[in-house]
Amino acid sequence: MATSAGAAAKLTSIPSLLKRNAREFGDSPASREKEFGIWQSWTWAQVAQQVEDLALGLLSIGVARGDHIAVIGRNRPHLYWSMVAAQSVGAVPVPLYQDAVGDEIAYVLGHCGAKYIIAGDQEQVDKVLEVEGQIDGLEHMIYLDGRGLRKYDHSRLTSYGALQEKGRAVKADLGAELESRTNALGYDDKCVMLYTSGTTGRPKGVVLSNRNIIETSKNSAEFDRLSVGEEVLAYLPMAWVGDFIFSIGQAYWSGFCVNCPESEETMMTDLREIGPTYYFAPPRVFETQLTNVMIRMEDASRLKQWMFRKAMDHARNVGPRLLDGEAVSALDRFRYFLGNLFVYGPLKNTLGFSRVRVGYTAGEAIGPEIFEFYRSLGINLKQLYGQTEASVFITQQKDNEVSADTVGTPTPGVELRISDTGEVFYRSPGAFVEYYKNPESTADTKDAEGWVATGDAGFIEAETGHLRIIDRAKDVGKIADGRLFAPKYIENKLKFFPNILEAVVFGANREKCTAFINIDLTAVGNWAERNNIAYGSYQELAGHDRVLDTIQAHVEEVNASIAEDEMLSGCQIHRFLVLHKELDADDGELTRTRKVRRRIIEEKFSDLIAALYDGSSSVSTVTEVTYEDGRKGSISATLKIRDAAVGAATDRMAAQ
Amino acid sequence: MKDSIDSHVTADGRTIGGVLMEMRDITLRFGGVVAIKGISFDIREGEIRAIIGPNGAGKSSMLNVISGFYHPQEGDVFFRGEKRPTMRPYEVARMGIARTFQNIALFEGMSVLDNIMTGRLTHMNSGILSQALWWGRAQKEETANREVIEKVIDFLEIQSIRKTPVGRLPYGLKKRVELGRALAAEPKLLLLDEPMAGMNVEEKEDMSRFILDVNDEFGTTIALIEHDMGVVMDLSDRVVVMDYGKKIGDGTPDEVRNNQQVIDAYLGVAHD
């Protein structure tokens, strides 16, 4: 960003960035939202006015420095402005997940002691009112969409518009106070507090300072050369650190426009209309889009199918090389040009990716085929590795150093270290200040020198210098002969097959690795239908010999790929079985976010695990299940156990 | 609830005004069949008025009388205190009465947006020629109408199907679109013929919320026919009960629930 040193010195808070943007890019769009079928936009100058009105309104109801202001609702420009307005008066915004249930909200509100809440609509207001008894100190609530709220008691409830109105009225009295509070904001003041989703225990409030957010935004924006002309779509939860960095941090630093969709359901249409130049999505989104494309191609005419296949084969060969700037023959370039004219171009347009200059995915492993598909279309999709505590960025891939199984090199300003146990540590300007009201956890995670433990195990690839994440550090173990055991890494490889929904790999402190597999009913059912295989239930399909053959082929393919990896070659799967029921959060086998709960599965299916290791070829079992309405029942089944071929790198052959 | 009361405020803060529409001794015959036999009742401004009764009781006929589609042989309809002359349906629509149908009556091949736009017909004044050329007044008018429609779309939360042809929508959404078309006319009185028929519990809950919100936000008076007793008792301020073309009960949901004649009609006793 081209700013003089004098001006840069004062850019120590988001409100100060807003002032600069209003001054320097006053007429360029800052926020856009589709409402009533039309994209409504606000320039930076208008946003600055909106924020000022609201900030004065907040002052008029008595918001003090350091107060926490919770913000809850779907992505809307007004809610983003309200976070900046909160900062302008010296308060700290605390965005919450809009789909959080009452109890979760009650915990967070109670923990941060929020006195004020800015809620999107009636649904959010209702949730807060429902738990009002459990929290104290709540003084006032502000709502954006007044529908259905007309009859509510308005003694402690004000509409967003009315508060801004009030703000405008008191400008003469409180304008100076606002000015002084905004100007007092320094680099070390709190910028935002974000609650981690908390896979283990209660959510923790991660405090990020202006330094964290602004330094990180600056470094990462420079890394990808983000400019005032970028367009992004804000559709991921506002409580997630990524959204805060993309839609506030980087947007205010670079001055680009943040677009909010009309509703959750219209996201894909809005994406197409906006055509973002900078885009982030978790692997799941890319996966769903690809599946939709494939399903629609199956229904297309023969000619179109042929064109698609031809073009995609060529793209797979040439596309990634073109992106990486490698040498490609003139003929291949010409064929790619034709493919782009007839297939890639229209396809990218349909997906809303025509203009994507930088795309990121992160959060979990992405299947190499999915990754390659988008890259071969010419979409510059990259991976990054980050977490809330780091203000997102730890490592990211450079434009021409992209691969499906690494997460890139450290973001500028980040130092990386791998501990003796294999855990990844980092130190960066983005590293968080503390966990709010939780000094013990803070001390456990961040040491005196500023090194932060990620909780992930990984290593740096010797030849490329890229970081590769293997698994959560606490899940990584050793098999009996001392070789590394990283279950999630193997499970992810298995889950990349559309036929496999879930996999659980065992092997810690055992002689060899074995696995439970869950088939994906949609994919396998579809296959069964096309192959005239009749089945009456999930259980019957899961036990079908031809299904087992297919799964065995998948397992062996995974084994072959792991065998090449010297660190993890011990993790090859020797024996497996296909479970007779889907692992389910209702039965406690998965968390609500669909993560495998290893310990519970190990206990519950101990008989099956025993059978995997005693060499028997089948096992009978009875399993308790919980139906959706809470009733319990049980299913009994006889499961076949299969041996899978393992690669040469392991010296021990499969049992029997 | 007595007729002498001119207006009052309900427990949840809505204002129920004076009589908007009054049916006086309505009798409707189809040849020798008497569908409605000397029924009188009124609809007050701002209330939700339900008409219930077993199959064949004459409920839909009654709604068609209110909407001006059927002309009763005997009796009069008073609108805001004045006797309503025999009118054509479009004239009734101009008076501010809109309705939905028991069996959905939408244009299947047209998009949701266009379907709802047809509800604005009574608010359009430009001629065919200027509309075809989309010129001058027609252009301005369409923009203004589109704004109203977009508010309806936003209100009913159907943004994602704005451009979808109605024929491709599931039943529950079609019902919602039909309600949208009726709302687009900005009616004073909204007639709903079995708005929840064939819906699952979740769809019913959604529809109930929309009906309450319409009444609450726009102050629209609503007369509805519904079979689901739970819904009727929860939604309505007053209920008319019909059986074999006669009125057998009229009052608040509680009064009606304890009316012996109503209980008999629903549980079934031998009729003479």
mmCIF file with all atom_site columns, N, CA and C in Angstrom, chain A residues 380-424:
data_model
loop_
_atom_site.group_PDB
_atom_site.id
_atom_site.type_symbol
_atom_site.label_atom_id
_atom_site.label_alt_id
_atom_site.label_comp_id
_atom_site.label_asym_id
_atom_site.label_entity_id
_atom_site.label_seq_id
_atom_site.pdbx_PDB_ins_code
_atom_site.Cartn_x
_atom_site.Cartn_y
_atom_site.Cartn_z
_atom_site.occupancy
_atom_site.B_iso_or_equiv
_atom_site.pdbx_formal_charge
_atom_site.auth_seq_id
_atom_site.auth_comp_id
_atom_site.auth_asym_id
_atom_site.auth_atom_id
_atom_site.pdbx_PDB_model_num
ATOM 1   N N  . ASN A 1 380 ? -6.221 -19.882 -9.633 1.00 0.00 ? 380 ASN A N  1
ATOM 2   C CA . ASN A 1 380 ? -5.024 -19.892 -8.793 1.00 0.00 ? 380 ASN A CA 1
ATOM 3   C C  . ASN A 1 380 ? -5.393 -20.251 -7.353 1.00 0.00 ? 380 ASN A C  1
ATOM 4   N N  . LEU A 1 381 ? -5.723 -21.510 -7.143 1.00 0.00 ? 381 LEU A N  1
ATOM 5   C CA . LEU A 1 381 ? -6.126 -21.970 -5.821 1.00 0.00 ? 381 LEU A CA 1
ATOM 6   C C  . LEU A 1 381 ? -4.889 -22.405 -5.037 1.00 0.00 ? 381 LEU A C  1
ATOM 7   N N  . LYS A 1 382 ? -4.775 -21.905 -3.816 1.00 0.00 ? 382 LYS A N  1
ATOM 8   C CA . LYS A 1 382 ? -3.601 -22.213 -2.999 1.00 0.00 ? 382 LYS A CA 1
ATOM 9   C C  . LYS A 1 382 ? -4.052 -22.658 -1.612 1.00 0.00 ? 382 LYS A C  1
ATOM 10  N N  . GLN A 1 383 ? -3.109 -23.144 -0.832 1.00 0.00 ? 383 GLN A N  1
ATOM 11  C CA . GLN A 1 383 ? -3.458 -23.547 0.526  1.00 0.00 ? 383 GLN A CA 1
ATOM 12  C C  . GLN A 1 383 ? -2.742 -22.660 1.528  1.00 0.00 ? 383 GLN A C  1
ATOM 13  N N  . LEU A 1 384 ? -3.377 -22.483 2.645  1.00 0.00 ? 384 LEU A N  1
ATOM 14  C CA . LEU A 1 384 ? -2.687 -21.789 3.725  1.00 0.00 ? 384 LEU A CA 1
ATOM 15  C C  . LEU A 1 384 ? -2.932 -22.557 5.010  1.00 0.00 ? 384 LEU A C  1
ATOM 16  N N  . TYR A 1 385 ? -2.110 -22.262 5.980  1.00 0.00 ? 385 TYR A N  1
ATOM 17  C CA . TYR A 1 385 ? -2.232 -22.921 7.265  1.00 0.00 ? 385 TYR A CA 1
ATOM 18  C C  . TYR A 1 385 ? -2.286 -21.834 8.315  1.00 0.00 ? 385 TYR A C  1
ATOM 19  N N  . GLY A 1 386 ? -3.269 -21.919 9.174  1.00 0.00 ? 386 GLY A N  1
ATOM 20  C CA . GLY A 1 386 ? -3.367 -20.865 10.168 1.00 0.00 ? 386 GLY A CA 1
ATOM 21  C C  . GLY A 1 386 ? -4.294 -21.235 11.295 1.00 0.00 ? 386 GLY A C  1
ATOM 22  N N  . GLN A 1 387 ? -4.422 -20.355 12.234 1.00 0.00 ? 387 GLN A N  1
ATOM 23  C CA . GLN A 1 387 ? -5.350 -20.565 13.335 1.00 0.00 ? 387 GLN A CA 1
ATOM 24  C C  . GLN A 1 387 ? -5.719 -19.219 13.943 1.00 0.00 ? 387 GLN A C  1
ATOM 25  N N  . THR A 1 388 ? -6.741 -19.233 14.775 1.00 0.00 ? 388 THR A N  1
ATOM 26  C CA . THR A 1 388 ? -7.220 -17.992 15.387 1.00 0.00 ? 388 THR A CA 1
ATOM 27  C C  . THR A 1 388 ? -6.085 -17.300 16.131 1.00 0.00 ? 388 THR A C  1
ATOM 28  N N  . GLU A 1 389 ? -5.317 -18.063 16.879 1.00 0.00 ? 389 GLU A N  1
ATOM 29  C CA . GLU A 1 389 ? -4.271 -17.481 17.720 1.00 0.00 ? 389 GLU A CA 1
ATOM 30  C C  . GLU A 1 389 ? -3.194 -16.767 16.900 1.00 0.00 ? 389 GLU A C  1
ATOM 31  N N  . ALA A 1 390 ? -3.102 -17.104 15.610 1.00 0.00 ? 390 ALA A N  1
ATOM 32  C CA . ALA A 1 390 ? -2.065 -16.489 14.775 1.00 0.00 ? 390 ALA A CA 1
ATOM 33  C C  . ALA A 1 390 ? -2.632 -15.351 13.943 1.00 0.00 ? 390 ALA A C  1
ATOM 34  N N  . SER A 1 391 ? -3.871 -14.926 14.185 1.00 0.00 ? 391 SER A N  1
ATOM 35  C CA . SER A 1 391 ? -4.581 -14.006 13.284 1.00 0.00 ? 391 SER A CA 1
ATOM 36  C C  . SER A 1 391 ? -4.563 -14.605 11.885 1.00 0.00 ? 391 SER A C  1
ATOM 37  N N  . VAL A 1 392 ? -4.876 -15.852 11.789 1.00 0.00 ? 392 VAL A N  1
ATOM 38  C CA . VAL A 1 392 ? -4.923 -16.691 10.592 1.00 0.00 ? 392 VAL A CA 1
ATOM 39  C C  . VAL A 1 392 ? -3.545 -17.165 10.122 1.00 0.00 ? 392 VAL A C  1
ATOM 40  N N  . PHE A 1 393 ? -2.740 -16.258 9.548  1.00 0.00 ? 393 PHE A N  1
ATOM 41  C CA . PHE A 1 393 ? -1.636 -16.722 8.725  1.00 0.00 ? 393 PHE A CA 1
ATOM 42  C C  . PHE A 1 393 ? -0.436 -17.281 9.488  1.00 0.00 ? 393 PHE A C  1
ATOM 43  N N  . ILE A 1 394 ? -0.080 -18.526 9.212  1.00 0.00 ? 394 ILE A N  1
ATOM 44  C CA . ILE A 1 394 ? 1.181  -19.089 9.665  1.00 0.00 ? 394 ILE A CA 1
ATOM 45  C C  . ILE A 1 394 ? 2.022  -19.410 8.435  1.00 0.00 ? 394 ILE A C  1
ATOM 46  N N  . THR A 1 395 ? 1.485  -20.254 7.559  1.00 0.00 ? 395 THR A N  1
ATOM 47  C CA . THR A 1 395 ? 2.193  -20.475 6.300  1.00 0.00 ? 395 THR A CA 1
ATOM 48  C C  . THR A 1 395 ? 1.204  -20.332 5.168  1.00 0.00 ? 395 THR A C  1
ATOM 49  N N  . GLN A 1 396 ? 1.701  -20.026 3.969  1.00 0.00 ? 396 GLN A N  1
ATOM 50  C CA . GLN A 1 396 ? 0.851  -20.016 2.794  1.00 0.00 ? 396 GLN A CA 1
ATOM 51  C C  . GLN A 1 396 ? 1.699  -20.309 1.572  1.00 0.00 ? 396 GLN A C  1
ATOM 52  N N  . GLN A 1 397 ? 1.026  -20.735 0.509  1.00 0.00 ? 397 GLN A N  1
ATOM 53  C CA . GLN A 1 397 ? 1.768  -21.130 -0.687 1.00 0.00 ? 397 GLN A CA 1
ATOM 54  C C  . GLN A 1 397 ? 1.988  -19.937 -1.600 1.00 0.00 ? 397 GLN A C  1
ATOM 55  N N  . LYS A 1 398 ? 3.180  -19.868 -2.162 1.00 0.00 ? 398 LYS A N  1
ATOM 56  C CA . LYS A 1 398 ? 3.452  -18.812 -3.136 1.00 0.00 ? 398 LYS A CA 1
ATOM 57  C C  . LYS A 1 398 ? 2.791  -19.187 -4.448 1.00 0.00 ? 398 LYS A C  1
ATOM 58  N N  . ASP A 1 399 ? 2.584  -18.177 -5.305 1.00 0.00 ? 399 ASP A N  1
ATOM 59  C CA . ASP A 1 399 ? 1.835  -18.393 -6.538 1.00 0.00 ? 399 ASP A CA 1
ATOM 60  C C  . ASP A 1 399 ? 2.317  -19.571 -7.378 1.00 0.00 ? 399 ASP A C  1
ATOM 61  N N  . ASN A 1 400 ? 3.616  -19.762 -7.476 1.00 0.00 ? 400 ASN A N  1
ATOM 62  C CA . ASN A 1 400 ? 4.064  -20.857 -8.330 1.00 0.00 ? 400 ASN A CA 1
ATOM 63  C C  . ASN A 1 400 ? 4.699  -22.009 -7.559 1.00 0.00 ? 400 ASN A C  1
ATOM 64  N N  . GLU A 1 401 ? 4.378  -22.086 -6.279 1.00 0.00 ? 401 GLU A N  1
ATOM 65  C CA . GLU A 1 401 ? 4.881  -23.218 -5.483 1.00 0.00 ? 401 GLU A CA 1
ATOM 66  C C  . GLU A 1 401 ? 3.715  -23.870 -4.768 1.00 0.00 ? 401 GLU A C  1
ATOM 67  N N  . VAL A 1 402 ? 2.837  -24.470 -5.559 1.00 0.00 ? 402 VAL A N  1
ATOM 68  C CA . VAL A 1 402 ? 1.610  -24.989 -4.987 1.00 0.00 ? 402 VAL A CA 1
ATOM 69  C C  . VAL A 1 402 ? 1.597  -26.504 -5.057 1.00 0.00 ? 402 VAL A C  1
ATOM 70  N N  . SER A 1 403 ? 1.175  -27.149 -3.978 1.00 0.00 ? 403 SER A N  1
ATOM 71  C CA . SER A 1 403 ? 0.981  -28.589 -4.059 1.00 0.00 ? 403 SER A CA 1
ATOM 72  C C  . SER A 1 403 ? -0.156 -28.968 -3.127 1.00 0.00 ? 403 SER A C  1
ATOM 73  N N  . ALA A 1 404 ? -0.737 -30.138 -3.394 1.00 0.00 ? 404 ALA A N  1
ATOM 74  C CA . ALA A 1 404 ? -1.925 -30.526 -2.648 1.00 0.00 ? 404 ALA A CA 1
ATOM 75  C C  . ALA A 1 404 ? -1.615 -30.947 -1.221 1.00 0.00 ? 404 ALA A C  1
ATOM 76  N N  . ASP A 1 405 ? -0.401 -31.446 -0.955 1.00 0.00 ? 405 ASP A N  1
ATOM 77  C CA . ASP A 1 405 ? -0.179 -31.989 0.389  1.00 0.00 ? 405 ASP A CA 1
ATOM 78  C C  . ASP A 1 405 ? 0.721  -31.158 1.299  1.00 0.00 ? 405 ASP A C  1
ATOM 79  N N  . THR A 1 406 ? 1.144  -29.976 0.862  1.00 0.00 ? 406 THR A N  1
ATOM 80  C CA . THR A 1 406 ? 1.853  -29.108 1.801  1.00 0.00 ? 406 THR A CA 1
ATOM 81  C C  . THR A 1 406 ? 1.025  -27.852 2.003  1.00 0.00 ? 406 THR A C  1
ATOM 82  N N  . VAL A 1 407 ? 1.423  -27.052 2.995  1.00 0.00 ? 407 VAL A N  1
ATOM 83  C CA . VAL A 1 407 ? 0.674  -25.817 3.236  1.00 0.00 ? 407 VAL A CA 1
ATOM 84  C C  . VAL A 1 407 ? 1.554  -24.588 3.000  1.00 0.00 ? 407 VAL A C  1
ATOM 85  N N  . GLY A 1 408 ? 2.697  -24.788 2.363  1.00 0.00 ? 408 GLY A N  1
ATOM 86  C CA . GLY A 1 408 ? 3.500  -23.648 1.949  1.00 0.00 ? 408 GLY A CA 1
ATOM 87  C C  . GLY A 1 408 ? 4.585  -23.237 2.925  1.00 0.00 ? 408 GLY A C  1
ATOM 88  N N  . THR A 1 409 ? 5.146  -22.063 2.661  1.00 0.00 ? 409 THR A N  1
ATOM 89  C CA . THR A 1 409 ? 6.243  -21.537 3.469  1.00 0.00 ? 409 THR A CA 1
ATOM 90  C C  . THR A 1 409 ? 5.701  -20.454 4.402  1.00 0.00 ? 409 THR A C  1
ATOM 91  N N  . PRO A 1 410 ? 6.459  -20.122 5.457  1.00 0.00 ? 410 PRO A N  1
ATOM 92  C CA . PRO A 1 410 ? 5.943  -19.135 6.406  1.00 0.00 ? 410 PRO A CA 1
ATOM 93  C C  . PRO A 1 410 ? 5.571  -17.810 5.733  1.00 0.00 ? 410 PRO A C  1
ATOM 94  N N  . THR A 1 411 ? 4.440  -17.264 6.148  1.00 0.00 ? 411 THR A N  1
ATOM 95  C CA . THR A 1 411 ? 4.009  -15.943 5.706  1.00 0.00 ? 411 THR A CA 1
ATOM 96  C C  . THR A 1 411 ? 5.080  -14.937 6.142  1.00 0.00 ? 411 THR A C  1
ATOM 97  N N  . PRO A 1 412 ? 5.340  -13.881 5.350  1.00 0.00 ? 412 PRO A N  1
ATOM 98  C CA . PRO A 1 412 ? 6.331  -12.892 5.766  1.00 0.00 ? 412 PRO A CA 1
ATOM 99  C C  . PRO A 1 412 ? 6.106  -12.455 7.218  1.00 0.00 ? 412 PRO A C  1
ATOM 100 N N  . GLY A 1 413 ? 7.185  -12.450 7.982  1.00 0.00 ? 413 GLY A N  1
ATOM 101 C CA . GLY A 1 413 ? 7.066  -12.029 9.376  1.00 0.00 ? 413 GLY A CA 1
ATOM 102 C C  . GLY A 1 413 ? 6.872  -13.171 10.352 1.00 0.00 ? 413 GLY A C  1
ATOM 103 N N  . VAL A 1 414 ? 6.633  -14.384 9.843  1.00 0.00 ? 414 VAL A N  1
ATOM 104 C CA . VAL A 1 414 ? 6.384  -15.519 10.729 1.00 0.00 ? 414 VAL A CA 1
ATOM 105 C C  . VAL A 1 414 ? 7.640  -16.390 10.822 1.00 0.00 ? 414 VAL A C  1
ATOM 106 N N  . GLU A 1 415 ? 8.003  -16.760 12.051 1.00 0.00 ? 415 GLU A N  1
ATOM 107 C CA . GLU A 1 415 ? 9.098  -17.713 12.234 1.00 0.00 ? 415 GLU A CA 1
ATOM 108 C C  . GLU A 1 415 ? 8.494  -19.059 12.605 1.00 0.00 ? 415 GLU A C  1
ATOM 109 N N  . LEU A 1 416 ? 9.108  -20.110 12.118 1.00 0.00 ? 416 LEU A N  1
ATOM 110 C CA . LEU A 1 416 ? 8.558  -21.441 12.322 1.00 0.00 ? 416 LEU A CA 1
ATOM 111 C C  . LEU A 1 416 ? 9.598  -22.336 12.982 1.00 0.00 ? 416 LEU A C  1
ATOM 112 N N  . ARG A 1 417 ? 9.119  -23.224 13.847 1.00 0.00 ? 417 ARG A N  1
ATOM 113 C CA . ARG A 1 417 ? 10.042 -24.136 14.511 1.00 0.00 ? 417 ARG A CA 1
ATOM 114 C C  . ARG A 1 417 ? 9.306  -25.439 14.743 1.00 0.00 ? 417 ARG A C  1
ATOM 115 N N  . ILE A 1 418 ? 10.002 -26.567 14.528 1.00 0.00 ? 418 ILE A N  1
ATOM 116 C CA . ILE A 1 418 ? 9.400  -27.859 14.817 1.00 0.00 ? 418 ILE A CA 1
ATOM 117 C C  . ILE A 1 418 ? 10.072 -28.395 16.077 1.00 0.00 ? 418 ILE A C  1
ATOM 118 N N  . SER A 1 419 ? 9.274  -28.729 17.078 1.00 0.00 ? 419 SER A N  1
ATOM 119 C CA . SER A 1 419 ? 9.862  -29.191 18.332 1.00 0.00 ? 419 SER A CA 1
ATOM 120 C C  . SER A 1 419 ? 10.351 -30.633 18.194 1.00 0.00 ? 419 SER A C  1
ATOM 121 N N  . ASP A 1 420 ? 11.041 -31.131 19.237 1.00 0.00 ? 420 ASP A N  1
ATOM 122 C CA . ASP A 1 420 ? 11.557 -32.501 19.212 1.00 0.00 ? 420 ASP A CA 1
ATOM 123 C C  . ASP A 1 420 ? 10.448 -33.519 19.046 1.00 0.00 ? 420 ASP A C  1
ATOM 124 N N  . THR A 1 421 ? 9.259  -33.181 19.601 1.00 0.00 ? 421 THR A N  1
ATOM 125 C CA . THR A 1 421 ? 8.139  -34.123 19.506 1.00 0.00 ? 421 THR A CA 1
ATOM 126 C C  . THR A 1 421 ? 7.417  -34.027 18.174 1.00 0.00 ? 421 THR A C  1
ATOM 127 N N  . GLY A 1 422 ? 7.861  -33.111 17.328 1.00 0.00 ? 422 GLY A N  1
ATOM 128 C CA . GLY A 1 422 ? 7.235  -32.990 16.013 1.00 0.00 ? 422 GLY A CA 1
ATOM 129 C C  . GLY A 1 422 ? 6.141  -31.940 15.955 1.00 0.00 ? 422 GLY A C  1
ATOM 130 N N  . GLU A 1 423 ? 5.929  -31.220 17.069 1.00 0.00 ? 423 GLU A N  1
ATOM 131 C CA . GLU A 1 423 ? 4.868  -30.223 17.068 1.00 0.00 ? 423 GLU A CA 1
ATOM 132 C C  . GLU A 1 423 ? 5.350  -28.922 16.413 1.00 0.00 ? 423 GLU A C  1
ATOM 133 N N  . VAL A 1 424 ? 4.408  -28.276 15.718 1.00 0.00 ? 424 VAL A N  1
ATOM 134 C CA . VAL A 1 424 ? 4.750  -27.037 15.014 1.00 0.00 ? 424 VAL A CA 1
ATOM 135 C C  . VAL A 1 424 ? 4.579  -25.843 15.953 1.00 0.00 ? 424 VAL A C  1
#
